Amino acid sequence: MRSIQRKFTTENYRDGETLACKGVDAPFMGIVRSGMLREDRPTPQGRTHLLALTFANEALAPQGCVRAKCTLTSVGETEVMTCDQRTFEELASAIPRLQLNLLHLIQDQLAQAQDWQLLLGRKTASERVASMLVSFHQRHGRPDEMHLPMSRADLGQLTGLTLETVSRQMRALEKAGLIAMPLPTRVRVLDAVALHELTGDAPARVAA
Amino acid sequence: MRSIQRKFTTENYRDGETLACKGVDAPFMGIVRSGMLREDRPTPQGRTHLLALTFANEALAPQGCVRAKCTLTSVGETEVMTCDQRTFEELASAIPRLQLNLLHLIQDQLAQAQDWQLLLGRKTASERVASMLVSFHQRHGRPDEMHLPMSRADLGQLTGLTLETVSRQMRALEKAGLIAMPLPTRVRVLDAVALHELTGDAPARVAA
DNA sequence: CGCCAATTTGACTGTGCTCAAGTAATGTGG
DNA sequence: CCACATTACTTGAGCACAGTCAAATTGGCG
């Protein structure tokens, strides 16, 4: 483990910086140590669409952004540990298990994308917003308060809703007492259980 | 290439058979030679939701179905060439390039899932149906007539629409003369260009 | 021919989008 | 430090698109 960490290089990004994803020494894979990354994909209309976020302690799919033609941008001060392809291959030849771990990593990313497909496919606006908040909360490690340094428009792209609908749903959750928002970008989850029931993922209620 | 094919085992499935995806000699990766596979994922409610299709000459993500908890089912007579994990590792040690090809394969699957996220996120019903038909048509190799042996309800799950809306949109395309449907499951694409313009993916029109 | 399932069509309804106005937060220059 | 400008967010009214429910039609099969 130590030997692995020594081979990785740590890079620091300020808010809004774009990670170079091409070239020989481009990051082949990486781990976000702090801060977060946003993954945007250009649309055929020349716009750009937010597809996913990578929070601290989550991994970057190897070159996923290149193949998927995505752009990785830091959100806030972000620290990323990366490893180029040659280095990874050196490590993998020493530790064969790494090759498989890498595969699992990207497979989990695929599974995550499919989860989100379910969300976008047949969930209502309130279910989508609740699902998103639960997902973020869990991935942050269930903190008292989360910082989501992104606009309502960004959250709308993630959930397939308009910024107005996102705002309305979040306000509704606040009025219902499930969350608190001291600032628009700061969210406290007050009732995680009730929030989870609104996701639409709650298992069918068992008859008493 | 020949040596690769010799190592793979060819399996034949009848319509509706489920592919075993667990166990030591379960398919680690595979290629659909003919027919097609559907990838369903169980929902938290105990239902099942169609997420993706794999047509002939397309590859199966290595164990993707296991990690993603998906079920692979044959649609119609289907021939699949598979390879278990041990066999693949033997091959890969002989041909190092395979390891990278495998990675690319699953990365492409991820890119495809993200494409679909864009479709589900912010497209209208007619754009979704047009996009789906264009995608299927291209992946089938642009044949005169496609056979889509699946119900409107299945197409609805793929596109995040109801079966009624799918039916209405397909009928509208037929009345507009862009496609023909001699049978509900047989689709002829008459005007691929016009169909593509309805996908919402058409590049912004250039001023004359 | 009759049955059954899938598809199509219709009428109505509701959710979420659009457009628009108002409010809160943030930054800037004097 | 405050007035101002700017951007983001919130809220409201109206409407359209797609969902729901229900009925009619089609095609397949014994």
Coordinates of C-alpha atoms (C1' of nucleotides) in Angstrom, one line a residue:
Chain A
M1 CA 0.0 0.0 0.0
R2 CA 2.8 2.4 0.9
S3 CA 4.6 1.5 -2.2
I4 CA 1.5 2.3 -4.2
Q5 CA 1.1 5.7 -2.6
R6 CA 4.7 6.6 -3.3
K7 CA 4.1 6.0 -7.0
F8 CA 1.1 8.2 -7.2
T9 CA 1.5 12.0 -7.7
T10 CA -0.6 14.4 -5.8
E11 CA -2.0 17.4 -7.6
N12 CA -3.8 20.4 -6.3
Y13 CA -6.4 22.3 -8.2
R14 CA -8.2 25.5 -7.5
D15 CA -11.9 26.0 -8.1
G16 CA -12.9 25.6 -11.7
E17 CA -9.6 24.2 -13.1
T18 CA -9.9 21.6 -15.8
L19 CA -7.9 18.4 -15.5
A20 CA -5.9 17.5 -18.5
C21 CA -7.1 14.1 -19.6
K22 CA -5.0 13.5 -22.8
G23 CA -1.4 12.8 -23.5
V24 CA 1.0 10.2 -22.3
D25 CA 1.4 11.3 -18.7
A26 CA -2.3 12.1 -18.4
P27 CA -3.9 10.6 -15.3
F28 CA -4.8 7.0 -16.1
M29 CA -6.6 6.6 -12.9
G30 CA -6.9 8.6 -9.7
I31 CA -8.4 9.1 -6.3
V32 CA -10.0 12.4 -5.1
R33 CA -8.5 13.1 -1.7
S34 CA -10.4 16.2 -0.9
G35 CA -12.8 18.6 -2.7
M36 CA -14.7 17.3 -5.6
L37 CA -14.7 16.9 -9.4
R38 CA -17.5 17.4 -11.8
E39 CA -17.8 15.4 -15.0
D40 CA -19.3 17.3 -17.9
R41 CA -20.0 16.1 -21.4
P42 CA -20.5 18.2 -24.4
T43 CA -23.8 17.9 -26.1
P44 CA -24.3 17.8 -29.9
Q45 CA -25.6 21.4 -29.6
G46 CA -22.3 22.6 -28.4
R47 CA -23.6 23.0 -24.8
T48 CA -22.2 21.1 -21.9
H49 CA -24.1 18.9 -19.5
L50 CA -23.2 17.8 -16.0
L51 CA -23.3 14.1 -15.7
A52 CA -21.7 13.1 -12.5
L53 CA -19.7 14.2 -9.5
T54 CA -16.8 12.5 -7.8
F55 CA -16.5 13.3 -4.1
A56 CA -13.5 12.9 -1.8
N57 CA -12.3 9.4 -1.3
E58 CA -13.9 8.3 -4.6
A59 CA -11.9 7.0 -7.5
L60 CA -11.6 8.2 -11.1
A61 CA -12.4 5.6 -13.8
P62 CA -9.2 5.0 -15.8
Q63 CA -9.4 7.3 -18.7
G64 CA -13.1 7.2 -18.5
C65 CA -13.2 10.9 -19.3
V66 CA -11.3 10.4 -22.6
R67 CA -13.4 7.6 -24.0
A68 CA -16.6 9.3 -22.8
K69 CA -15.4 12.6 -24.1
C70 CA -16.0 14.1 -20.8
T71 CA -14.3 17.1 -19.1
L72 CA -13.2 16.9 -15.5
T73 CA -13.3 20.1 -13.6
S74 CA -12.5 20.7 -10.0
V75 CA -15.1 22.2 -7.7
G76 CA -13.5 24.1 -4.9
E77 CA -10.0 23.4 -3.7
T78 CA -9.4 19.8 -4.8
E79 CA -6.6 17.4 -4.2
V80 CA -6.3 14.4 -6.6
M81 CA -3.8 11.5 -6.4
T82 CA -3.2 10.3 -9.9
C83 CA -1.1 7.7 -11.7
D84 CA -0.3 7.5 -15.4
Q85 CA -0.6 4.4 -17.4
R86 CA 3.0 3.4 -17.5
T87 CA 3.3 3.7 -13.7
F88 CA 0.1 1.7 -13.2
E89 CA 1.4 -1.1 -15.4
E90 CA 4.6 -1.2 -13.4
L91 CA 2.6 -1.5 -10.2
A92 CA 0.3 -4.0 -11.7
S93 CA 3.1 -6.3 -12.7
A94 CA 4.3 -6.3 -9.1
I95 CA 0.9 -6.6 -7.6
P96 CA -1.4 -8.6 -10.0
R97 CA -4.4 -8.0 -7.9
L98 CA -4.4 -4.4 -9.0
Q99 CA -5.4 -5.3 -12.5
L100 CA -8.6 -6.8 -11.1
N101 CA -9.2 -4.0 -8.7
L102 CA -9.1 -1.6 -11.6
L103 CA -11.7 -3.6 -13.5
H104 CA -13.9 -3.7 -10.4
L105 CA -13.6 0.1 -10.1
I106 CA -14.8 0.8 -13.5
Q107 CA -17.5 -1.8 -13.3
D108 CA -18.8 0.0 -10.2
Q109 CA -18.9 3.2 -12.1
L110 CA -21.0 1.4 -14.7
A111 CA -23.3 0.2 -12.1
Q112 CA -23.6 3.7 -10.7
A113 CA -24.5 5.1 -14.1
Q114 CA -27.2 2.5 -14.4
D115 CA -28.6 3.4 -11.0
W116 CA -28.8 6.9 -12.3
Q117 CA -30.6 5.7 -15.4
L118 CA -33.3 4.3 -13.2
L119 CA -33.6 7.6 -11.4
L120 CA -33.9 9.5 -14.7
G121 CA -36.1 6.9 -16.2
R122 CA -39.2 6.7 -14.1
K123 CA -38.9 8.8 -11.0
T124 CA -40.9 11.9 -10.1
A125 CA -39.3 15.3 -9.4
S126 CA -39.5 14.8 -5.6
E127 CA -38.2 11.3 -5.8
R128 CA -35.3 12.5 -7.9
V129 CA -34.3 15.3 -5.5
A130 CA -34.7 13.1 -2.5
S131 CA -32.6 10.4 -4.2
M132 CA -29.9 12.9 -5.1
L133 CA -29.7 14.2 -1.6
V134 CA -29.6 10.8 0.0
S135 CA -26.9 9.7 -2.5
F136 CA -24.7 12.8 -1.8
H137 CA -25.3 12.5 1.9
Q138 CA -24.2 8.8 2.0
R139 CA -21.2 9.5 -0.2
H140 CA -20.1 12.3 2.0
G141 CA -20.1 10.0 4.9
R142 CA -23.4 11.2 6.4
P143 CA -22.1 14.5 7.8
D144 CA -24.3 16.9 9.8
E145 CA -24.0 19.4 7.1
M146 CA -23.0 19.1 3.5
H147 CA -21.5 21.7 1.2
L148 CA -22.8 21.5 -2.3
P149 CA -20.9 24.3 -4.1
M150 CA -23.0 24.1 -7.3
S151 CA -26.0 26.0 -8.7
R152 CA -29.6 24.8 -8.9
A153 CA -29.1 24.6 -12.6
D154 CA -26.3 22.1 -12.1
L155 CA -28.4 20.0 -9.8
G156 CA -31.1 20.2 -12.4
Q157 CA -28.9 18.8 -15.1
L158 CA -27.9 15.9 -12.8
T159 CA -31.6 15.0 -12.1
G160 CA -33.1 15.9 -15.4
L161 CA -35.1 18.7 -14.0
T162 CA -35.2 22.5 -14.4
L163 CA -33.6 24.7 -11.8
E164 CA -36.9 26.0 -10.8
T165 CA -38.2 22.5 -10.0
V166 CA -35.1 21.7 -8.0
S167 CA -35.6 24.8 -6.0
R168 CA -39.2 24.1 -5.4
Q169 CA -38.6 20.5 -4.3
M170 CA -35.7 21.4 -2.0
R171 CA -37.8 24.1 -0.4
A172 CA -40.6 21.6 0.1
L173 CA -38.3 19.3 1.9
E174 CA -37.1 22.1 4.1
K175 CA -40.7 23.1 4.9
A176 CA -41.5 19.5 5.7
G177 CA -38.6 19.5 8.2
L178 CA -36.5 16.8 6.5
I179 CA -33.6 19.1 5.6
A180 CA -32.4 22.5 6.6
M181 CA -30.7 25.0 4.3
P182 CA -28.9 27.8 6.2
L183 CA -27.5 28.7 2.8
P184 CA -28.7 27.5 -0.6
T185 CA -25.4 25.5 -1.0
R186 CA -25.4 24.1 2.6
V187 CA -27.7 21.3 3.4
R188 CA -28.3 19.6 6.7
V189 CA -30.1 16.3 6.6
L190 CA -32.5 16.3 9.6
D191 CA -34.4 13.2 9.0
A192 CA -32.5 10.7 6.9
V193 CA -35.1 8.0 7.3
A194 CA -38.0 10.1 6.0
L195 CA -35.8 11.4 3.2
H196 CA -35.0 7.8 2.1
E197 CA -38.7 7.0 2.1
L198 CA -39.2 9.7 -0.4
T199 CA -36.6 8.4 -2.8
G200 CA -39.0 5.7 -4.2
D201 CA -36.3 3.2 -3.4
A202 CA -37.8 2.3 -0.1
P203 CA -38.7 -1.4 0.0
A204 CA -42.4 -2.1 -0.1
R205 CA -43.9 -1.5 3.4
V206 CA -44.3 -4.7 5.3
A207 CA -47.9 -5.2 6.6
A208 CA -48.0 -5.0 10.4
Chain B
M1 CA -7.2 -14.2 -33.6
R2 CA -7.8 -17.8 -34.5
S3 CA -6.2 -18.9 -31.2
I4 CA -8.5 -16.6 -29.4
Q5 CA -11.6 -18.0 -31.0
R6 CA -10.5 -21.5 -30.2
K7 CA -10.4 -20.7 -26.5
F8 CA -13.9 -19.3 -26.5
T9 CA -16.9 -21.5 -26.1
T10 CA -20.0 -20.9 -28.2
E11 CA -23.3 -21.2 -26.4
N12 CA -26.8 -21.3 -27.9
Y13 CA -29.8 -20.0 -26.1
R14 CA -33.5 -20.2 -26.9
D15 CA -35.8 -17.2 -26.5
G16 CA -36.1 -16.1 -22.9
E17 CA -33.3 -18.1 -21.4
T18 CA -31.3 -16.5 -18.6
L19 CA -27.5 -16.5 -18.8
A20 CA -25.8 -17.7 -15.7
C21 CA -23.5 -15.0 -14.5
K22 CA -22.1 -16.4 -11.3
G23 CA -19.7 -19.2 -10.5
V24 CA -16.1 -20.0 -11.5
D25 CA -16.8 -20.8 -15.1
A26 CA -19.4 -18.1 -15.6
P27 CA -18.8 -16.0 -18.7
F28 CA -16.2 -13.4 -17.8
M29 CA -16.7 -11.6 -21.1
G30 CA -18.4 -12.5 -24.3
I31 CA -19.6 -11.5 -27.8
V32 CA -23.0 -11.9 -29.1
R33 CA -22.8 -13.6 -32.5
S34 CA -26.5 -13.6 -33.4
G35 CA -29.7 -12.8 -31.7
M36 CA -29.7 -10.3 -28.9
L37 CA -29.5 -10.1 -25.1
R38 CA -31.5 -7.9 -22.7
E39 CA -30.1 -6.5 -19.6
D40 CA -32.6 -6.2 -16.8
R41 CA -32.0 -4.8 -13.3
P42 CA -34.2 -5.6 -10.3
T43 CA -35.7 -2.5 -8.7
P44 CA -36.0 -2.0 -5.0
Q45 CA -39.7 -2.7 -5.3
G46 CA -39.1 -6.2 -6.5
R47 CA -39.9 -5.3 -10.1
T48 CA -37.5 -5.5 -13.0
H49 CA -36.4 -2.8 -15.3
L50 CA -34.9 -3.2 -18.8
L51 CA -31.8 -1.1 -19.0
A52 CA -30.0 -2.0 -22.2
L53 CA -29.8 -4.3 -25.1
T54 CA -26.8 -6.1 -26.7
F55 CA -27.2 -6.8 -30.4
A56 CA -25.3 -9.2 -32.6
N57 CA -21.5 -8.4 -32.9
E58 CA -21.6 -6.4 -29.7
A59 CA -19.5 -7.4 -26.7
L60 CA -20.5 -8.2 -23.1
A61 CA -18.9 -6.2 -20.4
P62 CA -16.8 -8.4 -18.3
Q63 CA -18.9 -9.5 -15.4
G64 CA -20.8 -6.2 -15.7
C65 CA -24.0 -8.0 -15.0
V66 CA -22.7 -9.4 -11.7
R67 CA -21.5 -6.1 -10.3
A68 CA -24.5 -4.2 -11.6
K69 CA -26.8 -7.0 -10.3
C70 CA -28.3 -7.3 -13.7
T71 CA -29.8 -10.3 -15.4
L72 CA -29.0 -11.2 -19.0
T73 CA -31.7 -12.8 -20.9
S74 CA -31.7 -14.0 -24.5
V75 CA -34.2 -12.5 -26.9
G76 CA -34.9 -14.9 -29.7
E77 CA -32.4 -17.6 -30.7
T78 CA -29.1 -16.2 -29.5
E79 CA -25.6 -17.4 -30.0
V80 CA -23.0 -16.1 -27.6
M81 CA -19.2 -16.7 -27.6
T82 CA -18.0 -16.5 -24.0
C83 CA -14.8 -17.0 -22.1
D84 CA -14.3 -17.5 -18.4
Q85 CA -11.9 -15.6 -16.3
R86 CA -9.1 -18.1 -16.1
T87 CA -9.1 -18.6 -19.8
F88 CA -9.0 -14.9 -20.4
E89 CA -6.1 -14.5 -18.1
E90 CA -4.2 -17.2 -20.0
L91 CA -4.9 -15.5 -23.3
A92 CA -4.0 -12.1 -21.9
S93 CA -0.6 -13.3 -20.7
A94 CA 0.1 -14.4 -24.2
I95 CA -1.3 -11.3 -25.9
P96 CA -0.9 -8.3 -23.5
R97 CA -2.9 -6.1 -25.8
L98 CA -6.0 -8.0 -24.7
Q99 CA -5.9 -6.5 -21.2
L100 CA -6.2 -3.0 -22.7
N101 CA -8.8 -4.0 -25.2
L102 CA -10.9 -5.3 -22.3
L103 CA -10.6 -2.0 -20.5
H104 CA -11.6 -0.1 -23.6
L105 CA -14.6 -2.3 -24.1
I106 CA -16.0 -1.6 -20.6
Q107 CA -15.1 2.1 -21.0
D108 CA -17.2 2.2 -24.1
Q109 CA -20.1 0.6 -22.2
L110 CA -19.8 3.4 -19.7
A111 CA -19.8 6.0 -22.4
Q112 CA -22.9 4.4 -23.8
A113 CA -24.6 4.5 -20.5
Q114 CA -23.8 8.2 -20.2
D115 CA -25.2 8.8 -23.7
W116 CA -28.4 7.2 -22.5
Q117 CA -28.4 9.4 -19.4
L118 CA -28.5 12.4 -21.7
L119 CA -31.4 10.9 -23.5
L120 CA -33.3 10.2 -20.3
G121 CA -32.4 13.6 -18.8
R122 CA -33.7 16.2 -21.1
K123 CA -35.2 14.8 -24.2
T124 CA -38.9 14.9 -25.2
A125 CA -40.9 11.8 -26.0
S126 CA -40.5 12.1 -29.8
E127 CA -36.8 12.8 -29.4
R128 CA -36.4 9.7 -27.3
V129 CA -38.2 7.4 -29.6
A130 CA -36.3 8.8 -32.6
S131 CA -33.0 8.5 -30.8
M132 CA -33.8 4.9 -29.8
L133 CA -34.7 3.9 -33.4
V134 CA -31.6 5.6 -34.8
S135 CA -29.4 3.9 -32.3
F136 CA -30.9 0.5 -33.0
H137 CA -30.7 1.0 -36.7
Q138 CA -27.1 2.0 -36.6
R139 CA -26.1 -0.9 -34.3
H140 CA -27.9 -3.3 -36.6
G141 CA -25.8 -2.1 -39.5
R142 CA -28.6 0.0 -41.1
P143 CA -30.6 -2.8 -42.5
D144 CA -33.7 -2.3 -44.6
E145 CA -35.9 -3.8 -42.0
M146 CA -35.2 -4.3 -38.3
H147 CA -36.8 -6.9 -36.1
L148 CA -37.4 -5.7 -32.5
P149 CA -38.8 -8.7 -30.7
M150 CA -39.9 -6.8 -27.7
S151 CA -43.1 -5.2 -26.4
R152 CA -43.9 -1.5 -26.3
A153 CA -43.7 -1.7 -22.5
D154 CA -40.0 -2.8 -22.9
L155 CA -39.3 0.1 -25.3
G156 CA -41.0 2.3 -22.7
Q157 CA -38.6 1.2 -19.9
L158 CA -35.6 1.8 -22.1
T159 CA -36.7 5.3 -23.0
G160 CA -38.4 6.2 -19.7
L161 CA -41.8 6.5 -21.3
T162 CA -45.1 4.7 -21.0
L163 CA -46.0 2.0 -23.5
E164 CA -48.8 4.2 -24.7
T165 CA -46.5 7.1 -25.4
V166 CA -44.1 4.9 -27.3
S167 CA -46.9 3.6 -29.4
R168 CA -48.2 7.1 -30.2
Q169 CA -44.7 8.4 -31.1
M170 CA -44.0 5.4 -33.4
R171 CA -47.3 5.8 -35.0
A172 CA -46.6 9.4 -35.6
L173 CA -43.3 8.6 -37.2
E174 CA -45.1 6.1 -39.4
K175 CA -47.8 8.6 -40.5
A176 CA -45.0 11.1 -41.2
G177 CA -43.5 8.6 -43.5
L178 CA -40.2 8.3 -41.7
I179 CA -40.6 4.7 -40.9
A180 CA -42.9 1.8 -41.8
M181 CA -44.2 -0.9 -39.5
P182 CA -45.5 -3.9 -41.4
L183 CA -45.8 -5.5 -38.0
P184 CA -45.4 -3.8 -34.6
T185 CA -42.1 -5.5 -34.1
R186 CA -40.8 -4.9 -37.6
V187 CA -39.5 -1.5 -38.4
R188 CA -38.3 -0.2 -41.7
V189 CA -36.4 3.1 -41.6
L190 CA -37.5 5.0 -44.7
D191 CA -35.9 8.4 -44.1
A192 CA -32.8 8.0 -41.8
V193 CA -31.8 11.6 -42.3
A194 CA -35.1 13.1 -41.2
L195 CA -35.2 10.6 -38.3
H196 CA -31.9 11.8 -37.2
E197 CA -33.0 15.4 -37.2
L198 CA -35.7 14.4 -34.8
T199 CA -33.3 13.0 -32.3
G200 CA -32.4 16.4 -30.9
D201 CA -28.8 15.4 -31.5
A202 CA -28.6 17.1 -34.9
P203 CA -25.9 19.7 -35.0
A204 CA -27.2 23.3 -35.0
R205 CA -28.3 24.2 -38.5
V206 CA -25.7 26.2 -40.4
A207 CA -26.9 29.4 -41.9
A208 CA -26.9 29.4 -45.7
Chain C
dC1 C1' -64.0 -19.4 -35.3
dG2 C1' -63.2 -17.7 -30.7
dC3 C1' -59.9 -16.5 -27.3
dC4 C1' -56.1 -13.9 -25.6
dA5 C1' -52.5 -10.7 -25.5
dA6 C1' -50.4 -6.8 -27.5
dT7 C1' -51.2 -2.6 -29.6
dT8 C1' -53.6 1.4 -30.8
dT9 C1' -56.6 5.2 -29.9
dG10 C1' -59.2 8.5 -27.1
dA11 C1' -60.4 11.6 -23.2
dC12 C1' -59.0 13.5 -19.3
dT13 C1' -55.7 14.9 -15.7
dG14 C1' -51.5 16.3 -13.4
dT15 C1' -46.8 17.1 -13.1
dG16 C1' -43.3 19.7 -14.3
dC17 C1' -41.8 23.3 -17.8
dT18 C1' -41.9 28.2 -19.4
dC19 C1' -42.0 32.7 -18.6
dA20 C1' -41.9 36.4 -15.5
dA21 C1' -41.4 38.9 -11.3
dG22 C1' -39.6 39.4 -6.9
dT23 C1' -36.0 38.4 -3.1
dA24 C1' -31.7 37.1 -1.2
dA25 C1' -26.7 36.6 -1.4
dT26 C1' -22.2 38.1 -3.3
dG27 C1' -18.9 41.1 -5.0
dT28 C1' -17.2 45.9 -6.3
dG29 C1' -15.9 50.6 -6.2
dG30 C1' -16.2 54.8 -3.9
Chain D
dC1 C1' -18.7 50.7 5.6
dC2 C1' -22.2 51.5 2.5
dA3 C1' -24.6 52.0 -2.1
dC4 C1' -24.8 49.7 -6.0
dA5 C1' -24.6 46.1 -9.5
dT6 C1' -24.8 41.4 -10.4
dT7 C1' -25.8 36.9 -10.0
dA8 C1' -28.3 33.1 -7.9
dC9 C1' -32.3 31.7 -5.9
dT10 C1' -37.3 31.7 -4.9
dT11 C1' -42.0 32.1 -5.9
dG12 C1' -46.1 32.5 -8.9
dA13 C1' -49.3 31.9 -12.9
dG14 C1' -50.4 29.5 -17.0
dC15 C1' -49.9 25.9 -20.1
dA16 C1' -48.2 21.8 -22.6
dC17 C1' -46.6 17.4 -22.7
dA18 C1' -46.8 13.0 -21.2
dG19 C1' -49.2 9.9 -17.8
dT20 C1' -53.5 7.4 -16.4
dC21 C1' -57.5 5.1 -17.2
dA22 C1' -60.5 3.0 -20.4
dA23 C1' -62.2 1.3 -24.7
dA24 C1' -61.5 -0.4 -29.3
dT25 C1' -58.6 -2.8 -32.6
dT26 C1' -55.3 -5.9 -34.3
dG27 C1' -52.9 -10.1 -34.8
dG28 C1' -51.6 -14.8 -33.2
dC29 C1' -52.9 -19.4 -32.0
dG30 C1' -55.3 -23.3 -30.6

